[in-house]
Tab-separated table of C-alpha atoms in Angstrom:
chain	number	residue	atom	x	y	z
A	1	UNK	CA	-0.016	0.026	0.042
A	2	UNK	CA	2.771	2.359	0.784
A	3	UNK	CA	4.287	2.064	-2.655
A	4	UNK	CA	0.949	2.699	-4.405
A	5	UNK	CA	0.258	5.594	-2.190
A	6	UNK	CA	3.665	7.131	-2.899
A	7	UNK	CA	3.064	6.606	-6.695
A	8	UNK	CA	-0.336	8.205	-6.368
A	9	UNK	CA	1.078	11.149	-4.474
A	10	UNK	CA	3.876	11.653	-7.076
A	11	UNK	CA	1.229	11.488	-9.873
A	12	UNK	CA	-0.845	14.074	-8.040
A	13	UNK	CA	2.194	16.321	-7.588
A	14	UNK	CA	3.132	15.910	-11.293
A	15	UNK	CA	-0.386	16.875	-12.367
A	16	UNK	CA	-0.371	19.920	-10.084
A	17	UNK	CA	3.057	20.910	-11.510
A	18	UNK	CA	1.775	20.472	-15.052
A	19	UNK	CA	-1.221	22.569	-14.312
A	20	UNK	CA	0.911	25.393	-12.747
A	21	UNK	CA	3.353	25.351	-15.642
A	22	UNK	CA	0.466	25.504	-18.215
A	23	UNK	CA	-1.056	28.442	-16.331
A	24	UNK	CA	2.351	30.144	-16.125
A	25	UNK	CA	2.891	29.600	-19.865
A	26	UNK	CA	-0.559	31.149	-20.699
A	27	UNK	CA	0.174	34.089	-18.452
A	28	UNK	CA	3.674	34.661	-19.937
A	29	UNK	CA	2.186	34.616	-23.445
A	30	UNK	CA	-0.522	36.959	-22.488
A	31	UNK	CA	1.994	39.295	-20.861
A	32	UNK	CA	4.237	39.135	-23.943
A	33	UNK	CA	1.266	39.974	-26.223
A	34	UNK	CA	0.385	43.092	-23.980
A	35	UNK	CA	4.062	44.133	-23.990
A	36	UNK	CA	4.276	43.881	-27.764
A	37	UNK	CA	1.050	46.055	-28.129
A	38	UNK	CA	2.603	48.559	-25.760
A	39	UNK	CA	5.835	48.541	-27.743
A	40	UNK	CA	3.903	49.262	-30.951
A	41	UNK	CA	2.081	52.151	-29.360
A	42	UNK	CA	5.320	53.594	-28.118
A	43	UNK	CA	6.912	53.173	-31.548
A	44	UNK	CA	3.871	54.967	-33.110
A	45	UNK	CA	4.156	57.891	-30.566
A	46	UNK	CA	7.866	58.148	-31.375
A	47	UNK	CA	7.028	58.324	-35.162
A	48	UNK	CA	4.469	60.976	-34.513
A	49	UNK	CA	6.804	62.916	-32.261
A	50	UNK	CA	9.641	62.700	-34.838
A	51	UNK	CA	7.223	63.934	-37.558
A	52	UNK	CA	6.070	66.813	-35.383
A	53	UNK	CA	9.766	67.663	-34.689
A	54	UNK	CA	10.515	67.666	-38.402
A	55	UNK	CA	7.595	70.032	-38.951
A	56	UNK	CA	8.684	72.399	-36.225
A	57	UNK	CA	12.284	72.379	-37.559
A	58	UNK	CA	10.980	73.179	-40.965
A	59	UNK	CA	8.923	76.081	-39.512
A	60	UNK	CA	11.929	77.351	-37.541
A	61	UNK	CA	14.090	77.336	-40.754
A	62	UNK	CA	11.252	79.300	-42.545
A	63	UNK	CA	10.929	81.700	-39.674
A	64	UNK	CA	14.672	82.354	-39.400
A	65	UNK	CA	15.340	82.671	-43.219
A	66	UNK	CA	17.229	85.817	-44.036
A	67	UNK	CA	14.795	86.806	-46.765
A	68	UNK	CA	11.813	86.668	-44.369
A	69	UNK	CA	13.731	88.644	-41.654
A	70	UNK	CA	14.688	91.234	-44.221
A	71	UNK	CA	11.063	91.506	-45.481
A	72	UNK	CA	9.792	91.907	-41.818
A	73	UNK	CA	12.355	94.517	-41.019
A	74	UNK	CA	11.364	96.502	-44.066
A	75	UNK	CA	7.619	96.106	-43.453
A	76	UNK	CA	7.501	96.629	-39.672
A	77	UNK	CA	10.521	98.698	-38.918
A	78	UNK	CA	11.062	100.500	-42.172
A	79	UNK	CA	14.653	99.318	-42.201
A	80	UNK	CA	16.435	97.704	-45.179
A	81	UNK	CA	19.617	95.805	-45.307
A	82	UNK	CA	22.669	98.120	-45.798
A	83	UNK	CA	20.533	101.278	-45.647
A	84	UNK	CA	22.314	104.389	-44.492
A	85	UNK	CA	19.366	105.610	-42.515
A	86	UNK	CA	19.726	102.751	-40.064
A	87	UNK	CA	23.272	103.642	-39.171
A	88	UNK	CA	23.657	106.156	-36.316
A	89	UNK	CA	26.492	108.781	-36.457
A	90	UNK	CA	29.101	108.526	-33.745
A	91	UNK	CA	27.779	111.776	-32.231
A	92	UNK	CA	24.272	110.365	-31.745
A	93	UNK	CA	25.316	107.132	-30.120
A	94	UNK	CA	25.633	108.636	-26.612
A	95	UNK	CA	21.975	109.646	-26.754
A	96	UNK	CA	20.746	106.196	-27.776
A	97	UNK	CA	22.951	103.992	-25.676
A	98	UNK	CA	22.279	103.706	-21.928
A	99	UNK	CA	24.649	105.358	-19.493
A	100	UNK	CA	27.325	103.235	-18.061
A	101	UNK	CA	26.484	101.822	-14.613
A	102	UNK	CA	28.786	101.910	-11.625
A	103	UNK	CA	29.908	98.641	-10.377
A	104	UNK	CA	30.198	97.857	-6.580
A	105	UNK	CA	34.016	97.944	-6.864
A	106	UNK	CA	33.905	101.532	-8.109
A	107	UNK	CA	31.673	102.702	-5.271
């Protein structure tokens, strides 16, 4: 009886182990599928962010273009590149520049 009881106990333990392993495998596959979906979502977000970054860089390049800056300076400030009217004579610079400030060392 003891031998048959031992064999029966080992069979039950083996069955429990098989069930635990099967449940573990199912959980691992489910977790892997969820992780894979999450990775795909992150990759899509990266692609969208990179596309947005490219668009912003193109906009910056357009906004910083010398031709656009020249046009805006002419339209809004009435200044043109190399115009003599924009240059101040040396005698007028003192009136347009702020007065020098004293430093703590000078006081």
